[in-house]
């Protein structure tokens, strides 16, 4: 089965292409594609620039908002202009099955046992673990919402809410807002009655609900006061607090935890350089640098052991932060994304 609609977002996002100076030493310029924002800013400093300098090649950047069809189109057209791409869990599994990624040379990367189990694949390697959960501004509410049930409590916490435009995450949050425990969400969502229940719960927010499509938007909505609370990526919340002195809070219970991976698109003209780049970005001494730029978990276990406690406490992989968290149901979304996206879009069109 293939997914025709976006997984994290709704398609390609325009981005400036950045080049890092070096004397070309391999076949051509290597293009690495991330998700933009604070994460890609950190990747640039921890990975892209040092790799370009080490190997003597030029590294170009682009960013995107997801959409498996985008990757399929590039590969099917031949000679894709992207080499290394950061993909979500479903995109990794589907692309590996469909043969649109190159197989990784794990001999260059290191022992598979050095990495979290969910990060190891023939076609990709996990690069970060993120949390998507409820966020609000504590400057507005010192005693703010603590659960998805509170997200739906318009009397106690009046104001607009924002959710990501799509069924993934949104339906999980709706069920948790309706009282379903995190560890039972996919059991309920796997039934027609559970899907109906989730959409019925969304109806309760009525005109108080708005949608976002890119990770920067919920932060902008919170900062402007356009929404009272929003689903957001934990790294975005931590970053705006650190850089702009905001007092946004990320609610860990009920957040959905997911792992992104690096892949190489099939037919890459720079396969050798791409393999080297992925190996470089996966080494413990390099991965260990990332949490100082953005509060996402890292997948190399040796690197995780090197993260200072004051940074580790803010990661989705912290033991305390995992309490009440919901691991993303990758297989569920591979099986159901197309049908649920169709239903979501039809439902949204009637609002």
Coordinates of C-alpha atoms in Angstrom, one line a residue:
X1 CA 0.0 0.0 0.0
X2 CA 1.2 3.5 -0.7
X3 CA 0.4 6.7 1.0
X4 CA -0.7 9.4 -1.4
X5 CA -1.1 12.2 1.1
X6 CA 1.4 13.9 3.3
X7 CA 2.5 12.1 6.5
X8 CA 3.8 15.0 8.6
X9 CA 2.7 17.8 6.4
X10 CA 1.0 18.4 3.1
X11 CA 3.9 18.7 0.6
X12 CA 7.1 20.4 -0.2
X13 CA 8.1 23.6 1.5
X14 CA 10.2 26.1 -0.4
X15 CA 13.6 26.7 1.2
X16 CA 16.8 28.5 0.5
X17 CA 19.6 26.3 -0.7
X18 CA 22.7 26.7 1.3
X19 CA 26.1 25.7 0.2
X20 CA 29.1 25.0 2.4
X21 CA 32.4 25.9 0.8
X22 CA 34.9 23.2 0.1
X23 CA 36.8 21.9 -2.9
X24 CA 34.7 19.2 -4.5
X25 CA 36.2 15.8 -4.0
X26 CA 33.4 13.4 -5.0
X27 CA 31.0 13.0 -7.9
X28 CA 29.0 16.2 -7.2
X29 CA 27.3 18.4 -4.7
X30 CA 25.5 16.5 -2.0
X31 CA 22.0 17.6 -1.1
X32 CA 20.7 16.9 2.3
X33 CA 17.0 17.5 3.1
X34 CA 15.7 18.1 6.6
X35 CA 12.6 19.6 8.2
X36 CA 13.8 23.1 8.6
X37 CA 13.6 25.2 11.8
X38 CA 15.7 24.7 14.9
X39 CA 16.4 21.1 14.1
X40 CA 18.0 21.8 10.7
X41 CA 19.9 24.8 12.2
X42 CA 21.4 22.3 14.7
X43 CA 22.1 19.7 12.0
X44 CA 23.9 22.4 10.0
X45 CA 26.4 23.1 12.8
X46 CA 26.7 19.5 14.2
X47 CA 26.7 17.6 10.9
X48 CA 26.6 19.4 7.6
X49 CA 29.4 21.9 8.0
X50 CA 31.9 19.6 9.7
X51 CA 31.2 16.8 7.2
X52 CA 31.7 19.2 4.2
X53 CA 35.0 20.3 5.7
X54 CA 36.2 16.8 6.5
X55 CA 35.4 15.3 3.1
X56 CA 36.2 18.3 1.0
X57 CA 32.9 18.4 -0.8
X58 CA 30.0 20.9 -1.2
X59 CA 26.9 20.2 0.9
X60 CA 23.6 21.8 -0.3
X61 CA 20.5 22.0 1.9
X62 CA 16.8 21.9 1.3
X63 CA 13.8 21.3 3.6
X64 CA 10.4 19.8 3.3
X65 CA 7.1 19.1 5.2
X66 CA 6.7 15.5 4.2
X67 CA 4.6 13.6 1.8
X68 CA 5.6 10.1 0.6
X69 CA 4.4 11.0 -3.0
X70 CA 7.0 13.7 -3.2
X71 CA 9.8 11.1 -2.7
X72 CA 8.1 8.6 -5.1
X73 CA 7.9 11.3 -7.8
X74 CA 11.6 12.3 -7.5
X75 CA 12.8 8.7 -7.7
X76 CA 10.4 7.7 -10.5
X77 CA 11.5 10.7 -12.6
X78 CA 15.1 9.4 -12.4
X79 CA 18.3 11.1 -11.2
X80 CA 16.6 12.7 -8.1
X81 CA 18.0 16.1 -7.1
X82 CA 17.8 15.1 -3.4
X83 CA 20.4 12.7 -2.0
X84 CA 19.9 12.3 1.8
X85 CA 16.5 12.9 3.2
X86 CA 15.1 12.9 6.8
X87 CA 11.9 10.9 6.7
X88 CA 9.3 9.8 9.2
X89 CA 8.8 6.2 10.4
X90 CA 6.0 5.4 7.9
X91 CA 7.9 6.9 5.0
X92 CA 10.9 4.7 5.9
X93 CA 8.9 1.5 6.0
X94 CA 7.0 2.2 2.8
X95 CA 9.9 3.4 0.8
X96 CA 12.0 0.5 1.8
X97 CA 9.2 -1.9 0.7
X98 CA 8.7 0.0 -2.5
X99 CA 12.4 0.1 -3.3
X100 CA 12.8 3.9 -3.6
X101 CA 15.8 4.0 -1.2
X102 CA 19.3 2.8 -1.5
X103 CA 20.4 0.1 1.0
X104 CA 22.7 1.4 3.6
X105 CA 26.2 0.2 4.1
X106 CA 26.2 -0.6 7.8
X107 CA 29.9 -1.4 7.8
X108 CA 30.5 2.3 7.4
X109 CA 28.1 3.3 10.1
X110 CA 29.0 0.9 13.0
X111 CA 27.4 -2.0 14.9
X112 CA 23.7 -2.0 14.8
X113 CA 23.5 -2.8 18.5
X114 CA 24.9 0.7 19.2
X115 CA 21.6 2.1 18.1
X116 CA 18.0 2.0 19.5
X117 CA 16.2 -1.0 18.0
X118 CA 13.6 1.2 16.2
X119 CA 16.4 3.1 14.5
X120 CA 17.9 0.2 12.6
X121 CA 16.7 -0.6 9.0
X122 CA 18.3 -1.9 5.8
X123 CA 17.2 1.4 4.2
X124 CA 17.6 4.0 6.9
X125 CA 19.0 4.9 10.3
X126 CA 17.2 6.8 13.0
X127 CA 18.5 10.3 13.6
X128 CA 16.2 11.8 16.2
X129 CA 13.2 11.0 18.4
X130 CA 10.6 13.8 18.8
X131 CA 7.5 14.3 20.9
X132 CA 4.3 15.9 19.6
X133 CA 2.1 17.1 22.3
X134 CA 0.1 19.9 24.0
X135 CA 1.8 23.2 24.4
X136 CA 0.6 26.5 26.0
X137 CA 1.9 29.8 27.3
X138 CA 2.4 29.8 31.0
X139 CA 2.6 33.6 31.0
X140 CA -1.1 33.4 30.3
X141 CA -2.0 30.4 32.4
X142 CA 0.4 29.8 35.4
X143 CA -1.7 26.8 36.2
X144 CA -2.3 25.6 32.7
X145 CA -3.7 22.5 31.0
X146 CA -2.2 19.2 32.0
X147 CA -3.9 16.8 29.6
X148 CA -5.8 16.4 26.3
X149 CA -9.0 16.5 28.4
X150 CA -8.0 20.0 29.4
X151 CA -7.4 20.9 25.7
X152 CA -11.1 20.2 25.1
X153 CA -12.2 22.1 28.3
X154 CA -13.4 25.4 26.7
X155 CA -14.9 26.6 30.0
X156 CA -11.8 26.3 32.1
X157 CA -9.5 27.3 29.3
X158 CA -11.3 29.5 26.8
X159 CA -9.8 30.3 23.5
X160 CA -8.9 28.8 20.2
X161 CA -6.9 25.6 19.8
X162 CA -4.6 24.4 17.0
X163 CA -4.0 20.9 15.7
X164 CA -1.9 19.6 12.8
X165 CA -3.9 19.4 9.6
X166 CA -4.3 15.7 9.1
X167 CA -5.5 12.6 10.8
X168 CA -2.2 11.4 12.3
X169 CA -1.7 12.7 15.9
X170 CA -5.1 14.5 15.6
X171 CA -7.2 11.4 16.1
X172 CA -4.9 10.1 18.8
X173 CA -5.2 13.3 20.7
X174 CA -9.0 13.4 20.2
X175 CA -9.4 9.9 21.8
X176 CA -7.1 10.8 24.7
X177 CA -9.2 14.0 25.1
X178 CA -12.2 11.7 25.3
X179 CA -10.7 9.6 28.1
X180 CA -9.0 6.8 26.3
X181 CA -5.7 5.9 28.0
X182 CA -2.6 6.3 25.9
X183 CA -1.9 2.6 25.8
X184 CA -5.4 1.8 24.5
X185 CA -5.5 4.5 21.8
X186 CA -4.6 2.3 18.8
X187 CA -6.8 -0.5 20.0
X188 CA -9.8 1.9 20.0
X189 CA -8.8 3.6 16.8
X190 CA -8.6 0.3 15.0
X191 CA -12.4 0.0 15.2
X192 CA -15.0 1.9 13.1
X193 CA -16.6 3.0 16.4
X194 CA -13.3 4.3 17.6
X195 CA -12.8 6.4 14.5
X196 CA -16.3 7.8 14.8
X197 CA -15.6 8.6 18.4
X198 CA -12.5 10.6 17.5
X199 CA -14.2 12.6 14.8
X200 CA -17.2 13.3 17.2
X201 CA -14.7 14.6 19.7
X202 CA -13.2 17.0 17.2
X203 CA -16.7 18.3 16.5
X204 CA -16.9 19.5 20.1
X205 CA -14.3 22.2 19.4
X206 CA -16.3 23.6 16.6
X207 CA -15.2 27.1 15.5
X208 CA -12.5 27.1 18.2
X209 CA -10.3 24.8 16.2
X210 CA -7.8 25.9 13.6
X211 CA -5.2 23.9 11.7
X212 CA -1.4 24.2 11.1
X213 CA 0.7 22.5 8.4
X214 CA 4.3 23.4 9.3
X215 CA 6.1 23.0 12.6
X216 CA 6.8 26.7 13.0
X217 CA 3.1 27.7 12.9
X218 CA 1.9 26.5 16.3
X219 CA 4.7 28.5 17.9
X220 CA 3.7 31.5 16.0
X221 CA 0.1 31.1 16.9
X222 CA 1.0 30.8 20.6
X223 CA 3.3 33.8 20.5
X224 CA 0.7 36.0 18.8
X225 CA -2.1 34.8 21.1
X226 CA -4.1 33.6 18.2
X227 CA -4.6 30.3 20.0
X228 CA -4.7 29.5 23.7
X229 CA -3.0 26.1 23.2
X230 CA -1.8 23.9 20.4
X231 CA -0.3 20.6 19.4
X232 CA 3.4 21.2 18.8
X233 CA 6.8 19.6 18.5
X234 CA 8.7 19.6 21.8
X235 CA 11.9 20.8 20.2
X236 CA 10.2 23.8 18.8
X237 CA 8.8 24.7 22.2
X238 CA 12.2 24.4 23.9
X239 CA 13.9 26.4 21.2
X240 CA 11.6 29.4 21.4
X241 CA 11.9 29.4 25.2
X242 CA 15.7 29.4 25.0
X243 CA 16.1 31.9 22.2
X244 CA 13.2 34.3 22.8
X245 CA 12.6 34.0 26.5
X246 CA 9.1 32.6 26.1
X247 CA 7.5 30.7 28.9
X248 CA 5.8 28.0 26.8
X249 CA 5.1 24.7 28.4
X250 CA 5.2 21.3 26.7
X251 CA 2.9 18.8 28.4
X252 CA 4.7 15.4 28.4
X253 CA 1.8 13.0 29.4
X254 CA -0.1 12.1 26.2
X255 CA 2.6 13.2 23.8
X256 CA 3.2 11.0 20.8
X257 CA 6.8 9.9 20.4
X258 CA 8.2 9.1 16.9
X259 CA 11.6 8.5 15.3
X260 CA 12.9 10.2 12.1
X261 CA 15.5 8.5 9.9
X262 CA 18.1 9.4 7.2
X263 CA 17.6 7.6 3.9
X264 CA 19.3 7.8 0.5
X265 CA 17.0 8.2 -2.5
X266 CA 17.3 5.5 -5.1
X267 CA 19.4 6.6 -8.1
X268 CA 21.3 9.3 -6.1
X269 CA 24.2 10.4 -8.2
X270 CA 26.1 11.0 -5.0
X271 CA 25.5 7.6 -3.3
X272 CA 29.1 7.3 -2.1
X273 CA 29.1 10.7 -0.5
X274 CA 25.6 10.1 0.9
X275 CA 26.7 6.9 2.6
X276 CA 29.6 8.8 4.2
X277 CA 27.4 11.6 5.3
X278 CA 25.0 9.3 7.1
X279 CA 27.9 7.4 8.7
X280 CA 29.3 10.8 9.9
X281 CA 26.0 12.0 11.3
X282 CA 25.4 8.7 13.1
X283 CA 28.7 8.6 15.0
X284 CA 28.3 9.1 18.8
X285 CA 30.7 12.1 19.0
X286 CA 28.6 13.9 16.4
X287 CA 25.1 12.9 17.5
X288 CA 25.9 13.9 21.1
X289 CA 26.2 17.5 19.9
X290 CA 22.6 17.8 18.8
X291 CA 20.7 18.2 22.1
X292 CA 22.5 21.5 22.8
X293 CA 20.8 22.8 19.6
X294 CA 17.4 21.2 19.9
X295 CA 15.7 19.1 22.5
X296 CA 15.1 15.9 20.6
X297 CA 16.3 12.4 21.6
X298 CA 19.2 10.8 19.8
X299 CA 19.4 7.2 18.6
X300 CA 23.1 6.2 19.1
X301 CA 23.1 4.8 22.7
X302 CA 26.8 5.8 23.1
X303 CA 25.9 9.3 22.2
X304 CA 23.0 9.5 24.5
X305 CA 25.3 8.6 27.4
X306 CA 27.3 11.7 26.7
X307 CA 24.4 14.2 26.9
X308 CA 24.7 16.4 30.0
X309 CA 21.9 15.9 32.5
X310 CA 20.6 19.5 32.2
X311 CA 19.9 18.8 28.5
X312 CA 18.9 15.2 28.8
X313 CA 16.0 16.1 31.2
X314 CA 14.3 18.0 28.3
X315 CA 14.4 15.1 25.8
X316 CA 11.4 13.0 24.8
X317 CA 13.6 9.9 25.6
X318 CA 14.0 11.0 29.2
X319 CA 12.6 8.3 31.5
X320 CA 10.3 10.7 33.3
X321 CA 9.1 12.3 30.1
X322 CA 8.2 8.9 28.6
X323 CA 5.6 8.3 31.4
X324 CA 2.2 8.5 29.8
X325 CA 3.7 9.0 26.3
X326 CA 2.3 7.2 23.3
X327 CA 4.7 5.6 20.8
X328 CA 3.5 6.3 17.3
X329 CA 1.6 3.4 15.8
X330 CA 3.7 3.1 12.7
X331 CA 2.0 -0.1 11.4
X332 CA -1.4 1.4 12.1
X333 CA -0.7 4.4 10.0
X334 CA 0.9 2.4 7.2
X335 CA -2.4 0.4 7.0
X336 CA -4.8 3.2 7.6
X337 CA -3.4 6.6 6.5
X338 CA -5.0 6.6 3.1
X339 CA -8.5 5.8 4.2
X340 CA -8.3 8.1 7.3
X341 CA -6.9 10.9 5.3
X342 CA -9.7 10.7 2.8
X343 CA -12.2 10.7 5.6
X344 CA -10.4 13.6 7.4
X345 CA -10.4 15.7 4.2
X346 CA -14.0 15.0 3.5
X347 CA -14.9 15.9 7.1
X348 CA -12.8 19.1 7.0
X349 CA -14.5 20.2 3.8
X350 CA -17.9 20.3 5.6
X351 CA -16.6 22.5 8.4

